[in-house]
Amino acid sequence: GAVVSQHPSRVICKSGTSVKIECRSLDFQATTMFWYRQFPKKSLMLMATSNEGSKATYEQGVEKDKFLINHASLTLSTLTVTSAHPEDSSFYICSAMQPNTGELFFGEGSRLTVL
Amino acid sequence: QQQVKQSPQSLIVQKGGIPIINCAYENTAFDYFPWYQQFPGKGPALLIAIRPDVSEKKEGRFTISFNKSAKQFSLHIMDSQPGDSATYFCAASLKAAGNKLTFGGGTRVLVKP
């Protein structure tokens, strides 16, 4: 299957700092990527849809200023958690949509711990 | 309208058994139904997917059964192995809505040796 790379896989930061997570589609160009958040033993919760060259579309209840999404190229989307707080600690997962088939391929996830 | 309900929440089978996971959806416009497998600390991996014009699809030991009239679909894992122990998620999406996936709640499957 297609490969989607996510970096970093783990990050620990102090409260009040900002953290950037990268999502790259390695073998196809993805005009659309999605960002999810997953709590322990829970399902994936869609945070936002990232569209190359345009603003991200956020799901209801997700703070746009808190979770900044940039889709700068057809292979890269970034999620920046700004002014992180302990309640932002979670597993963040991205997915990229293969344009020909519409299938979604997921990254390996990024574990964020805010102290 | 966008909900996908998955059951059971957890499942334990002996090696060689056939775990069956069920999902029910409400939005009849959904046109793509994938299943994902997730190991702890990893992202979900696409296992198998089906579209509503097909009632069954097999890929290796994994089979999806789809009942359009009942708005239900299920995953069967044939000859299950301990390495199949993972969390499985069903999902549904609609091309007209940008292929956004709506996930079920997940099923933790444990295959005992």
Tab-separated table of N, CA, C and O in Angstrom, chain A residues 32 34 36 38 41-46 49 57 59 91 93 95 97 101-109 111, chain B residues 32 36 38-46 49 51 87 89-90 93 97-101 103-106 108:
chain	number	residue	atom	x	y	z
A	32	THR	N	-5.569	16.208	-0.719
A	32	THR	CA	-6.359	16.209	0.512
A	32	THR	C	-5.713	15.313	1.558
A	32	THR	O	-5.378	14.170	1.281
A	34	PHE	N	-6.024	14.478	5.972
A	34	PHE	CA	-6.891	14.617	7.128
A	34	PHE	C	-6.059	14.470	8.409
A	34	PHE	O	-5.098	13.702	8.455
A	36	TYR	N	-6.372	13.586	12.548
A	36	TYR	CA	-7.223	12.961	13.555
A	36	TYR	C	-6.542	13.047	14.909
A	36	TYR	O	-5.317	13.146	15.012
A	38	GLN	N	-6.664	10.803	18.622
A	38	GLN	CA	-7.141	9.553	19.207
A	38	GLN	C	-6.757	9.484	20.670
A	38	GLN	O	-5.578	9.569	21.013
A	41	LYS	N	-7.650	3.927	23.853
A	41	LYS	CA	-8.726	2.945	23.711
A	41	LYS	C	-9.985	3.545	23.102
A	41	LYS	O	-11.095	3.037	23.325
A	42	LYS	N	-9.820	4.606	22.355
A	42	LYS	CA	-10.956	5.241	21.702
A	42	LYS	C	-10.761	5.253	20.198
A	42	LYS	O	-9.690	4.931	19.680
A	43	SER	N	-11.801	5.638	19.502
A	43	SER	CA	-11.746	5.704	18.054
A	43	SER	C	-11.061	6.994	17.599
A	43	SER	O	-10.729	7.854	18.405
A	44	LEU	N	-10.857	7.105	16.304
A	44	LEU	CA	-10.236	8.302	15.745
A	44	LEU	C	-11.280	9.403	15.598
A	44	LEU	O	-12.384	9.158	15.106
A	45	MET	N	-10.894	10.602	16.001
A	45	MET	CA	-11.782	11.740	15.896
A	45	MET	C	-11.211	12.706	14.860
A	45	MET	O	-10.093	13.187	15.008
A	46	LEU	N	-11.968	12.951	13.814
A	46	LEU	CA	-11.493	13.854	12.765
A	46	LEU	C	-11.413	15.274	13.297
A	46	LEU	O	-12.376	15.792	13.869
A	49	THR	N	-9.804	18.824	7.768
A	49	THR	CA	-9.436	18.407	6.414
A	49	THR	C	-8.471	19.435	5.862
A	49	THR	O	-8.761	20.645	5.875
A	57	THR	N	-10.299	22.898	6.581
A	57	THR	CA	-11.685	22.883	7.065
A	57	THR	C	-11.718	22.132	8.384
A	57	THR	O	-11.366	20.958	8.441
A	59	GLU	N	-13.431	20.587	11.897
A	59	GLU	CA	-14.659	19.987	12.408
A	59	GLU	C	-15.171	20.833	13.580
A	59	GLU	O	-14.417	21.580	14.214
A	91	PHE	N	-2.685	11.257	20.899
A	91	PHE	CA	-2.090	10.599	19.732
A	91	PHE	C	-2.702	11.269	18.504
A	91	PHE	O	-3.923	11.231	18.313
A	93	ILE	N	-2.920	11.595	14.391
A	93	ILE	CA	-2.697	10.757	13.219
A	93	ILE	C	-3.143	11.513	11.975
A	93	ILE	O	-4.196	12.156	11.988
A	95	SER	N	-3.836	11.306	7.646
A	95	SER	CA	-4.053	10.395	6.527
A	95	SER	C	-4.019	11.206	5.246
A	95	SER	O	-4.324	12.397	5.238
A	97	MET	N	-5.144	11.143	1.075
A	97	MET	CA	-6.052	10.502	0.140
A	97	MET	C	-5.374	10.286	-1.214
A	97	MET	O	-4.861	11.232	-1.818
A	101	THR	N	-7.852	6.636	-6.460
A	101	THR	CA	-8.779	5.651	-5.894
A	101	THR	C	-9.658	6.203	-4.788
A	101	THR	O	-10.679	5.614	-4.454
A	102	GLY	N	-9.243	7.328	-4.208
A	102	GLY	CA	-9.978	7.870	-3.070
A	102	GLY	C	-9.657	7.172	-1.765
A	102	GLY	O	-10.213	7.511	-0.720
A	103	GLU	N	-8.776	6.163	-1.802
A	103	GLU	CA	-8.422	5.447	-0.569
A	103	GLU	C	-7.591	6.350	0.333
A	103	GLU	O	-6.818	7.178	-0.119
A	104	LEU	N	-7.780	6.132	1.632
A	104	LEU	CA	-7.022	6.886	2.621
A	104	LEU	C	-5.941	6.002	3.227
A	104	LEU	O	-6.208	4.868	3.620
A	105	PHE	N	-4.742	6.533	3.301
A	105	PHE	CA	-3.616	5.831	3.912
A	105	PHE	C	-3.133	6.666	5.092
A	105	PHE	O	-2.998	7.880	4.989
A	106	PHE	N	-2.884	5.974	6.193
A	106	PHE	CA	-2.586	6.664	7.442
A	106	PHE	C	-1.100	6.681	7.756
A	106	PHE	O	-0.360	5.749	7.410
A	107	GLY	N	-0.714	7.744	8.449
A	107	GLY	CA	0.629	7.801	9.002
A	107	GLY	C	0.712	6.945	10.249
A	107	GLY	O	-0.284	6.386	10.716
A	108	GLU	N	1.919	6.863	10.809
A	108	GLU	CA	2.153	6.029	11.980
A	108	GLU	C	1.722	6.694	13.280
A	108	GLU	O	1.759	6.069	14.330
A	109	GLY	N	1.330	7.954	13.192
A	109	GLY	CA	0.869	8.645	14.390
A	109	GLY	C	1.990	9.356	15.123
A	109	GLY	O	3.171	8.987	15.000
A	111	ARG	N	2.780	10.767	19.060
A	111	ARG	CA	2.355	10.825	20.461
A	111	ARG	C	2.863	12.116	21.070
A	111	ARG	O	4.069	12.313	21.183
B	32	TYR	N	-18.590	3.974	0.451
B	32	TYR	CA	-17.295	3.302	0.603
B	32	TYR	C	-17.174	2.859	2.050
B	32	TYR	O	-17.402	3.655	2.972
B	36	TYR	N	-10.086	-1.045	8.994
B	36	TYR	CA	-8.703	-0.751	9.343
B	36	TYR	C	-8.277	-1.595	10.537
B	36	TYR	O	-9.074	-1.915	11.424
B	38	GLN	N	-5.416	-1.674	13.626
B	38	GLN	CA	-4.488	-0.801	14.331
B	38	GLN	C	-3.827	-1.556	15.477
B	38	GLN	O	-4.505	-2.115	16.337
B	39	PHE	N	-2.498	-1.528	15.476
B	39	PHE	CA	-1.726	-2.077	16.581
B	39	PHE	C	-1.384	-0.946	17.539
B	39	PHE	O	-1.329	0.220	17.142
B	40	PRO	N	-1.147	-1.280	18.821
B	40	PRO	CA	-0.879	-0.225	19.820
B	40	PRO	C	0.258	0.688	19.403
B	40	PRO	O	1.323	0.230	18.979
B	41	GLY	N	0.032	1.985	19.497
B	41	GLY	CA	1.064	2.964	19.190
B	41	GLY	C	1.329	3.170	17.711
B	41	GLY	O	2.287	3.851	17.345
B	42	LYS	N	0.491	2.605	16.865
B	42	LYS	CA	0.661	2.733	15.417
B	42	LYS	C	-0.573	3.342	14.783
B	42	LYS	O	-1.651	3.356	15.367
B	43	GLY	N	-0.394	3.822	13.557
B	43	GLY	CA	-1.539	4.318	12.827
B	43	GLY	C	-2.360	3.167	12.250
B	43	GLY	O	-1.869	2.054	12.124
B	44	PRO	N	-3.608	3.423	11.888
B	44	PRO	CA	-4.444	2.374	11.290
B	44	PRO	C	-3.920	1.994	9.904
B	44	PRO	O	-3.408	2.839	9.174
B	45	ALA	N	-4.082	0.740	9.560
B	45	ALA	CA	-3.684	0.256	8.238
B	45	ALA	C	-4.912	-0.296	7.534
B	45	ALA	O	-5.684	-1.066	8.129
B	46	LEU	N	-5.092	0.093	6.285
B	46	LEU	CA	-6.237	-0.393	5.513
B	46	LEU	C	-6.125	-1.893	5.291
B	46	LEU	O	-5.115	-2.394	4.811
B	49	ALA	N	-11.746	-3.190	1.810
B	49	ALA	CA	-12.828	-2.218	1.684
B	49	ALA	C	-13.841	-2.731	0.675
B	49	ALA	O	-13.509	-3.559	-0.200
B	51	ARG	N	-17.595	-1.581	-1.668
B	51	ARG	CA	-18.550	-0.570	-2.106
B	51	ARG	C	-19.931	-1.200	-2.109
B	51	ARG	O	-20.057	-2.417	-2.215
B	87	THR	N	-6.722	-3.817	17.279
B	87	THR	CA	-8.017	-3.139	17.290
B	87	THR	C	-8.451	-2.926	15.848
B	87	THR	O	-7.656	-2.483	15.013
B	89	PHE	N	-11.219	-1.216	13.180
B	89	PHE	CA	-12.190	-0.143	13.015
B	89	PHE	C	-12.885	-0.290	11.676
B	89	PHE	O	-12.236	-0.466	10.641
B	90	CYS	N	-14.208	-0.213	11.693
B	90	CYS	CA	-14.930	-0.052	10.449
B	90	CYS	C	-15.100	1.442	10.211
B	90	CYS	O	-14.956	2.254	11.133
B	93	SER	N	-17.623	6.287	4.226
B	93	SER	CA	-17.392	7.621	3.683
B	93	SER	C	-18.263	7.844	2.464
B	93	SER	O	-18.868	6.919	1.907
B	97	ALA	N	-18.828	13.990	-0.174
B	97	ALA	CA	-18.447	14.773	1.010
B	97	ALA	C	-16.935	14.786	1.176
B	97	ALA	O	-16.437	14.989	2.269
B	98	GLY	N	-16.227	14.528	0.104
B	98	GLY	CA	-14.778	14.601	0.162
B	98	GLY	C	-14.101	13.391	0.746
B	98	GLY	O	-12.944	13.459	1.162
B	99	ASN	N	-14.801	12.264	0.785
B	99	ASN	CA	-14.242	11.017	1.294
B	99	ASN	C	-13.848	11.075	2.767
B	99	ASN	O	-12.994	10.304	3.218
B	100	LYS	N	-14.441	11.961	3.530
B	100	LYS	CA	-14.169	12.006	4.970
B	100	LYS	C	-14.675	10.715	5.598
B	100	LYS	O	-15.819	10.328	5.425
B	101	LEU	N	-13.814	10.072	6.363
B	101	LEU	CA	-14.198	8.816	7.001
B	101	LEU	C	-14.931	9.072	8.313
B	101	LEU	O	-14.509	9.886	9.126
B	103	PHE	N	-15.723	6.887	11.528
B	103	PHE	CA	-15.249	5.642	12.105
B	103	PHE	C	-16.248	5.064	13.106
B	103	PHE	O	-16.948	5.786	13.813
B	104	GLY	N	-16.258	3.723	13.166
B	104	GLY	CA	-16.926	3.039	14.261
B	104	GLY	C	-16.063	3.149	15.504
B	104	GLY	O	-14.942	3.655	15.458
B	105	GLY	N	-16.583	2.662	16.624
B	105	GLY	CA	-15.893	2.815	17.896
B	105	GLY	C	-14.714	1.895	18.109
B	105	GLY	O	-13.948	2.085	19.051
B	106	GLY	N	-14.560	0.904	17.245
B	106	GLY	CA	-13.424	-0.001	17.362
B	106	GLY	C	-13.754	-1.278	18.110
B	106	GLY	O	-14.621	-1.300	18.992
B	108	ARG	N	-11.547	-4.439	19.988
B	108	ARG	CA	-10.260	-5.018	20.366
B	108	ARG	C	-10.373	-6.528	20.276
B	108	ARG	O	-11.186	-7.144	20.982
